[in-house]
Amino acid sequence: MNSVASHKFSARTQLSVVLLAGTMLATPLMAQEVAPPPVPAPTVPAPAPEAVPAATTIQSITVVGNQRLEAQTILSYLRLRVGQPYDRAVLDQALKDLAATELFKDFQITDNNGALTIQVAENPVINRVILEGNKRLKEDKIRPEIKMAPRQIYTRSKVRADVARIIELYKRQGRFAATVEPKMVSLDQNRVDVVFEINEGPKSKVRQINIIGNEKFSDGDLKDEMATKEAGLLTILSSNTSYDPDRLAYDQQKVRLFYLTNGYADFRVISAVAELTSNKQDFIITYVVEEGERYKFGDVDVQSEIRDFQPEMLKKLLPMKTGDWYDAKLVEDTVESLSETAGLFGYAFADINPEFRRNPDDRTMAITFNVGESPRTYVERIDVNGNTLTHDKVVRREFRLNEGDAFNSFGVKRTESRLNSLGYFQENLEIERKEGSAPDRIILETNVEEKPTGELSLSAGFSSIENFLLQASIRQRNFRGLGQQLQASVNYSSYSKSIELGFTEPYLFDRNISIGGSVYRRDLNSFNFIDNDRRTTFEQVTTGAQINVGVPLTEYMSFFGRYSINFDDVTLDKSIYYFGDECDPLVAGRYLCDAIGSRTTSLLGYTLAYDDRDNRIRPTRGQSLSLSQDFAGLGGSVKYVRTRLQGSKHFNLGSRFILNISAEGGYIYPFGGRPTPTSDKVRLTDRFFLGEPQMRGFDIRGVGPRVIRYAATYDPLNPVIDTSNDNRGQIDDALGGRAYYQGRIELDIPLGTGAKELGLRPSIFLDVGSVWSVKRPTLTTLDDFRDPADGFTKFLCRNATTGVSQFATETVTTPEGGVPTPTGDYTTCPEGFSSLAPFEERFFGDTWMPRVAIGAGVNWNSPFGPFRIDFAYALRKEEGDDTKRFSFNVGTQF
């Protein structure tokens, strides 16, 4: 009798895996992740009706259908052996073993009276893995996370795992509605392409945050403490509006710290639940809190096992007093302060353990700060890691501690400040402290992350004023990785040209002495407008060089000396501003006539500077003060003493608010007499000027003494001076002054994480300043154009060849064959003469009274480089000042 039992398992490649986000994700402390439903496991169909006779012996085993795998390899996965008795349970287990290998898409076992035939269809080989629909996450972010790859064996378990990984990546981006559908495209030679069709879905935002149980503080107060923000117009730039389970846990700690800081020692978060809305686009987060009672500080004491620490002395320095409201943050800061104090004495690993004694009856919290015994610590080794460009010595020379020195926490903090001030590495660099080879040894490890130290600014354009414009500057602050500074700049247009080269070596011969120098040439043209035409007033060509030397006097104080020599040549267009061989004050103005000529300035100066800021590039606390003086007169033709005093102080107000208060002022004291009786002893090009960018809200050189020339609307009998501000024929020349002062108050405002990631740093500011003290120039008025004989204004006429001047006369016309008739035109000069239009000069702004401007600005580390934009409004100004509300500048880094 023949009895044939056939057992078959067939796996079809039809997969559809979709992320299901339930209507509620909840745990007592953190929202749970929602896993995709598993693809149903293959089921073994019921055996054929024919029964396998009990205790039948396997006569033979044959494998058919295999292509890549050897028959012996397949049999090694099974427990079937020739001569072995078998029954239905044995064949069922063999089918399960074949399924567990995940090597076959179809398989069956046929029994012919003990002759077993195993027929298999192998799983295909993966030809390609294709991603479709991914726009927010690029392939280079997804492919390292998935396991399937070309030339691997295709299995459904790998597909499920990769789908889960891709969905997890999208969850981290806040896209909880993302779905992934894997598909298989069959090819010849038993190959397949695996395609992941991705539907990214919208980014899941936090629509609402609910807080239950808070009575002492409002919802708004608590939400301000959280990193997670509700989506809205005010948070459109923030990335913290997306749901993040890790951020949810962080917010609970922030809220708890807020209550502990305000004395609520029993506060706890009972639950935090994140609920996903039905459209899978928004989350609603609900906190349930229990505030508890408010505590005050009880007895506060210090116990020390370190002999250098006197408990009574330390107790006097504690910031908290009995009866004050309990503040957990203050306790934490006190522990840190005691640790830093111990570090000053060389105890790097001092054990500061606060012991709390809570009294719920009178709601007080007594604290004893126990300072455990620890050995004095010495620096065993200093490790510097991560510097690929910067030489090791550039980092090590900034350390205030050396290997073998007694540990000092102040030296570590100062080293961190000096390294941050270099600007070569990541912001807020910190030095890690690690235990050494013995309890009294410490290793200082500095892990740096280098950032671009080159700065490139390049702009080009065309304007009706300057025609073609080209400005370029390049500066490398860490040249060759040696900390040297190299800079060059070029400025070219139709009316201004300059070039400058400079180099600075901060550590000459590896000693703490800096030396630098620069050479430059500047060809600058000052101009004004006559109607719509640009007219150059004076040209100044400066060629010079400077050398600087700096030495430190103390840790915070330095001395800088410098010497420079400049050759200046100031000229005016003789065809316009000269009368004969002399500068014509009626045309040029007497202040310009006084400025022309060639001069040599030999300048010796020094600066005494104090600076204890934590970061010279972007300080958050500390102060700086400098006194500078320059003496002109050691040779050359210019003699004066210029003195300047500058100071600033930064305050860290907490929550990343930084307040900066700065002030400066200066005065020039001249030696020698005046070039002319009517001129100022300090020439025009040496005076102080104030305006943009030093003082926002005012134009370049927009503050201080100035002469404005108003054109006359000509009528011989009634000339009218046009003083309207929009008259382009008006000439405005800034004169500068001998003295100036300026003050600024600026508050940096922190933004959310999203804006911080974009590099945005806004601020609000108040600027105050003035420049004054110049000899009042002799001005030209309409009376200079008034004919004494006729008693009314006429045009002055000049003959450039003979130098003869006369007033314009009445024009007489004689018609052919008629009688000569006067026309009354007093504006026509005789042949060979040129006319001078009537005008009037007025003097403004020579006062110490302050100009005041308020405004807001923002720094942006854009992809194009550092970008600064300011909007300012002048609250107080003097007549004649030039205001400007909007300004910006841009550069780039490399």
Short mmCIF file of N, CA, C and O in Angstrom, two decimals, residues 135-186:
data_model
loop_
_atom_site.label_atom_id
_atom_site.label_comp_id
_atom_site.label_asym_id
_atom_site.label_seq_id
_atom_site.Cartn_x
_atom_site.Cartn_y
_atom_site.Cartn_z
N LYS A 135 12.11 63.38 0.93
CA LYS A 135 12.56 64.72 0.61
C LYS A 135 13.19 65.40 1.83
O LYS A 135 14.20 66.08 1.72
N ARG A 136 12.57 65.22 3.00
CA ARG A 136 13.09 65.85 4.21
C ARG A 136 14.32 65.14 4.75
O ARG A 136 15.19 65.76 5.36
N LEU A 137 14.39 63.83 4.53
CA LEU A 137 15.57 63.06 4.92
C LEU A 137 16.25 62.56 3.66
O LEU A 137 15.67 61.81 2.88
N LYS A 138 17.48 62.98 3.46
CA LYS A 138 18.21 62.57 2.27
C LYS A 138 18.71 61.13 2.42
O LYS A 138 18.79 60.58 3.52
N GLU A 139 19.08 60.55 1.28
CA GLU A 139 19.50 59.16 1.28
C GLU A 139 20.72 58.91 2.15
O GLU A 139 20.86 57.85 2.75
N ASP A 140 21.63 59.91 2.22
CA ASP A 140 22.83 59.70 3.03
C ASP A 140 22.53 59.62 4.52
O ASP A 140 23.38 59.21 5.30
N LYS A 141 21.32 60.02 4.92
CA LYS A 141 20.90 59.89 6.31
C LYS A 141 20.18 58.57 6.56
O LYS A 141 20.19 58.05 7.68
N ILE A 142 19.54 58.02 5.52
CA ILE A 142 18.74 56.80 5.69
C ILE A 142 19.56 55.54 5.44
O ILE A 142 19.49 54.57 6.20
N ARG A 143 20.36 55.52 4.37
CA ARG A 143 21.04 54.29 3.97
C ARG A 143 21.96 53.72 5.05
O ARG A 143 22.05 52.50 5.21
N PRO A 144 22.71 54.54 5.82
CA PRO A 144 23.53 53.91 6.88
C PRO A 144 22.72 53.20 7.94
O PRO A 144 23.26 52.37 8.68
N GLU A 145 21.41 53.50 8.04
CA GLU A 145 20.57 52.92 9.09
C GLU A 145 19.90 51.61 8.65
O GLU A 145 19.44 50.86 9.51
N ILE A 146 19.77 51.36 7.36
CA ILE A 146 19.11 50.14 6.91
C ILE A 146 20.15 49.06 6.66
O ILE A 146 21.31 49.33 6.33
N LYS A 147 19.71 47.80 6.81
CA LYS A 147 20.64 46.66 6.75
C LYS A 147 20.67 45.99 5.39
O LYS A 147 21.66 45.36 5.03
N MET A 148 19.57 46.07 4.65
CA MET A 148 19.55 45.42 3.35
C MET A 148 20.44 46.17 2.37
O MET A 148 20.49 47.40 2.38
N ALA A 149 21.11 45.36 1.51
CA ALA A 149 22.04 45.93 0.55
C ALA A 149 22.11 45.01 -0.66
O ALA A 149 21.72 43.84 -0.59
N PRO A 150 22.58 45.51 -1.79
CA PRO A 150 22.70 44.65 -2.97
C PRO A 150 23.57 43.42 -2.69
O PRO A 150 24.51 43.47 -1.89
N ARG A 151 23.18 42.29 -3.38
CA ARG A 151 23.86 40.99 -3.31
C ARG A 151 23.60 40.24 -2.01
O ARG A 151 24.18 39.19 -1.77
N GLN A 152 22.73 40.79 -1.17
CA GLN A 152 22.30 40.04 0.01
C GLN A 152 21.06 39.23 -0.32
O GLN A 152 20.37 39.47 -1.31
N ILE A 153 20.74 38.23 0.55
CA ILE A 153 19.54 37.42 0.38
C ILE A 153 18.35 38.20 0.91
O ILE A 153 18.38 38.73 2.02
N TYR A 154 17.31 38.25 0.12
CA TYR A 154 16.09 38.95 0.53
C TYR A 154 15.33 38.12 1.56
O TYR A 154 15.09 36.93 1.36
N THR A 155 14.97 38.73 2.69
CA THR A 155 14.11 38.10 3.69
C THR A 155 13.12 39.12 4.20
O THR A 155 13.40 40.32 4.24
N ARG A 156 11.97 38.60 4.61
CA ARG A 156 10.93 39.49 5.11
C ARG A 156 11.29 40.10 6.46
O ARG A 156 10.90 41.22 6.76
N SER A 157 12.03 39.39 7.28
CA SER A 157 12.41 39.95 8.59
C SER A 157 13.32 41.17 8.41
O SER A 157 13.23 42.15 9.15
N LYS A 158 14.20 41.11 7.41
CA LYS A 158 15.06 42.28 7.15
C LYS A 158 14.22 43.45 6.67
O LYS A 158 14.50 44.61 7.02
N VAL A 159 13.22 43.17 5.85
CA VAL A 159 12.34 44.24 5.38
C VAL A 159 11.64 44.90 6.56
O VAL A 159 11.60 46.13 6.67
N ARG A 160 11.06 44.08 7.45
CA ARG A 160 10.35 44.65 8.61
C ARG A 160 11.29 45.49 9.47
O ARG A 160 10.93 46.56 9.95
N ALA A 161 12.53 44.98 9.66
CA ALA A 161 13.48 45.73 10.50
C ALA A 161 13.85 47.06 9.86
O ALA A 161 13.93 48.09 10.54
N ASP A 162 14.07 47.07 8.55
CA ASP A 162 14.44 48.31 7.89
C ASP A 162 13.30 49.31 7.86
O ASP A 162 13.51 50.52 7.98
N VAL A 163 12.07 48.81 7.70
CA VAL A 163 10.91 49.71 7.77
C VAL A 163 10.85 50.38 9.13
O VAL A 163 10.62 51.59 9.26
N ALA A 164 11.07 49.60 10.19
CA ALA A 164 11.04 50.16 11.54
C ALA A 164 12.14 51.20 11.73
O ALA A 164 11.93 52.23 12.38
N ARG A 165 13.32 50.95 11.16
CA ARG A 165 14.41 51.91 11.30
C ARG A 165 14.10 53.22 10.59
O ARG A 165 14.36 54.30 11.10
N ILE A 166 13.56 53.12 9.40
CA ILE A 166 13.22 54.34 8.65
C ILE A 166 12.16 55.15 9.38
O ILE A 166 12.25 56.38 9.50
N ILE A 167 11.15 54.46 9.91
CA ILE A 167 10.10 55.16 10.65
C ILE A 167 10.67 55.83 11.89
O ILE A 167 10.29 56.95 12.25
N GLU A 168 11.60 55.16 12.55
CA GLU A 168 12.23 55.75 13.74
C GLU A 168 12.99 57.03 13.38
O GLU A 168 12.97 58.01 14.14
N LEU A 169 13.66 57.03 12.23
CA LEU A 169 14.36 58.24 11.79
C LEU A 169 13.38 59.40 11.62
O LEU A 169 13.68 60.53 11.99
N TYR A 170 12.24 59.13 11.05
CA TYR A 170 11.25 60.19 10.86
C TYR A 170 10.63 60.63 12.18
O TYR A 170 10.27 61.80 12.35
N LYS A 171 10.50 59.71 13.12
CA LYS A 171 10.02 60.11 14.45
C LYS A 171 10.97 61.11 15.09
O LYS A 171 10.53 62.08 15.72
N ARG A 172 12.26 60.87 14.93
CA ARG A 172 13.24 61.79 15.52
C ARG A 172 13.14 63.17 14.89
O ARG A 172 13.54 64.16 15.49
N GLN A 173 12.63 63.23 13.66
CA GLN A 173 12.41 64.52 12.99
C GLN A 173 11.05 65.10 13.34
O GLN A 173 10.68 66.16 12.81
N GLY A 174 10.29 64.43 14.19
CA GLY A 174 8.97 64.92 14.57
C GLY A 174 7.88 64.59 13.58
O GLY A 174 6.79 65.16 13.65
N ARG A 175 8.12 63.62 12.68
CA ARG A 175 7.12 63.24 11.68
C ARG A 175 6.52 61.88 12.07
O ARG A 175 6.94 60.83 11.57
N PHE A 176 5.54 61.94 12.95
CA PHE A 176 4.93 60.72 13.47
C PHE A 176 3.89 60.15 12.52
O PHE A 176 3.41 59.04 12.73
N ALA A 177 3.50 60.89 11.50
CA ALA A 177 2.53 60.39 10.54
C ALA A 177 3.21 59.73 9.35
O ALA A 177 2.54 59.36 8.38
N ALA A 178 4.51 59.58 9.39
CA ALA A 178 5.23 58.99 8.26
C ALA A 178 4.86 57.52 8.10
O ALA A 178 4.64 56.79 9.08
N THR A 179 4.76 57.07 6.84
CA THR A 179 4.49 55.67 6.54
C THR A 179 5.52 55.18 5.54
O THR A 179 6.03 55.94 4.71
N VAL A 180 5.82 53.88 5.60
CA VAL A 180 6.77 53.26 4.69
C VAL A 180 6.14 51.97 4.16
O VAL A 180 5.75 51.10 4.95
N GLU A 181 6.04 51.86 2.86
CA GLU A 181 5.49 50.65 2.24
C GLU A 181 6.57 50.00 1.39
O GLU A 181 6.96 50.54 0.35
N PRO A 182 7.04 48.83 1.81
CA PRO A 182 8.08 48.15 1.01
C PRO A 182 7.43 47.34 -0.12
O PRO A 182 6.40 46.70 0.06
N LYS A 183 8.07 47.35 -1.27
CA LYS A 183 7.60 46.57 -2.41
C LYS A 183 8.78 45.86 -3.05
O LYS A 183 9.92 46.32 -2.95
N MET A 184 8.45 44.75 -3.73
CA MET A 184 9.49 43.94 -4.36
C MET A 184 9.20 43.85 -5.86
O MET A 184 8.08 43.53 -6.26
N VAL A 185 10.20 44.15 -6.68
CA VAL A 185 10.10 44.06 -8.13
C VAL A 185 10.95 42.88 -8.58
O VAL A 185 12.17 42.87 -8.43
N SER A 186 10.28 41.84 -9.16
CA SER A 186 10.99 40.61 -9.57
C SER A 186 11.76 40.83 -10.86
O SER A 186 11.27 41.48 -11.80
#
